Amino acid sequence: MSTAPQNAAIWFEIPVPDLKRSKAFFGAVLATELKDEHEDTVPVAVFPAAGPGSVTGHLIVGKPAPLGTGPTIHLVAPKPLEDALDRVRENGGTVVGGIVTIPPGRYAYCRDPDGNTFGLFTT
């Protein structure tokens, strides 16, 4: 018999062709700073998290999936969500749809300048 994990996801990677540009984009959108690290000898930019055991991920140099075919990661955005969506547009991304309200909060789908689809979520 298996047991359910605390979180369904534990780590994510977003492939980007230009790490520096994407780090600046996501840092601006989320009003935070991503930390430069190396995974073995591969440079990555890590999204901030509350601490050990928190679910997070990183940007890594790679080829994004063709438009509309990759997985969608939902990132926590600072409130208000509308301001974060403005930062997406101001930094070369695209807001794909309107804001959706669900019991835990609000979210909207976006694309980064490389075409990766992601969601922005606020409680």
XYZ file of C-alpha atoms in Angstrom:
123
model
C 0.000 0.000 0.000
C 1.354 3.422 -0.866
C 0.957 6.584 1.127
C 0.173 10.004 -0.277
C 3.041 12.492 -0.217
C 2.682 15.834 1.555
C 2.880 17.602 -1.836
C 2.065 16.221 -5.270
C 4.996 18.132 -6.749
C 8.416 18.607 -5.183
C 10.484 20.467 -7.773
C 10.053 22.102 -11.159
C 12.346 23.227 -13.950
C 11.503 25.829 -16.554
C 13.709 25.511 -19.664
C 14.851 28.850 -21.082
C 17.333 29.711 -23.848
C 18.762 32.793 -22.061
C 19.118 32.304 -18.302
C 20.034 35.923 -17.521
C 17.073 37.362 -19.477
C 14.582 34.886 -17.991
C 15.899 35.449 -14.478
C 15.285 39.173 -14.936
C 11.785 38.525 -16.344
C 10.585 36.251 -13.535
C 12.297 38.382 -10.888
C 10.447 41.464 -12.148
C 7.090 39.692 -12.476
C 7.283 38.144 -8.996
C 8.951 41.208 -7.405
C 11.730 39.019 -6.014
C 15.223 37.831 -6.785
C 16.121 34.415 -8.118
C 19.364 32.989 -6.755
C 22.171 31.870 -9.054
C 23.339 28.329 -8.277
C 24.990 25.451 -10.066
C 23.552 21.971 -10.388
C 26.753 20.023 -10.921
C 28.322 22.322 -13.517
C 25.034 23.585 -14.957
C 24.061 27.147 -13.992
C 20.472 27.588 -12.776
C 18.404 30.392 -11.222
C 16.377 29.214 -8.209
C 12.994 30.629 -7.208
C 12.841 31.703 -3.547
C 10.962 29.559 -1.036
C 10.182 29.745 2.679
C 12.818 27.203 3.674
C 13.793 23.533 3.744
C 10.927 21.303 2.704
C 9.242 24.058 0.667
C 8.380 23.255 -2.930
C 10.335 25.357 -5.405
C 12.158 25.063 -8.691
C 14.545 26.754 -11.037
C 15.191 28.133 -14.485
C 17.644 26.041 -16.488
C 19.132 26.595 -19.922
C 17.158 24.493 -22.370
C 14.610 24.524 -25.138
C 11.028 25.408 -24.131
C 8.266 23.098 -25.323
C 6.446 24.187 -28.483
C 3.815 26.822 -27.749
C 0.884 25.389 -25.829
C 2.341 21.909 -25.328
C 4.428 22.024 -22.137
C 3.256 21.692 -18.548
C 1.929 24.735 -16.714
C 3.563 25.748 -13.438
C 1.582 28.057 -11.138
C 3.787 30.544 -9.292
C 2.793 32.506 -6.200
C 2.621 36.205 -7.056
C 2.577 39.127 -4.652
C -0.815 40.808 -4.280
C -2.549 42.355 -6.060
C -2.599 39.904 -8.945
C -3.432 42.700 -11.379
C -0.072 44.375 -10.673
C 1.800 41.129 -11.337
C -0.047 40.772 -14.653
C 0.971 44.317 -15.583
C 4.601 43.346 -14.866
C 4.243 40.345 -17.191
C 3.234 42.669 -20.034
C 5.829 45.343 -19.157
C 8.632 42.756 -19.269
C 7.836 41.141 -22.615
C 5.459 38.375 -21.555
C 1.829 37.790 -22.468
C -1.260 37.441 -20.298
C -3.213 34.646 -21.957
C -6.620 34.959 -20.275
C -8.596 36.691 -17.596
C -8.396 36.231 -13.859
C -10.085 33.084 -12.543
C -11.378 32.926 -8.967
C -11.446 29.585 -7.155
C -12.008 28.872 -3.444
C -8.287 29.053 -2.465
C -7.558 32.259 -4.439
C -7.187 33.832 -7.882
C -4.996 32.992 -10.877
C -4.333 33.863 -14.505
C -2.419 32.135 -17.287
C 0.590 33.842 -18.858
C 3.510 33.155 -21.220
C 7.090 34.209 -20.685
C 9.017 35.799 -23.587
C 10.145 32.301 -24.672
C 6.621 30.898 -24.858
C 6.574 28.880 -21.609
C 3.066 28.898 -20.156
C 2.801 29.600 -16.431
C 0.099 30.643 -14.021
C 0.269 33.440 -11.460
C -1.640 32.698 -8.253
C -2.603 34.781 -5.221
C -4.647 33.797 -2.187
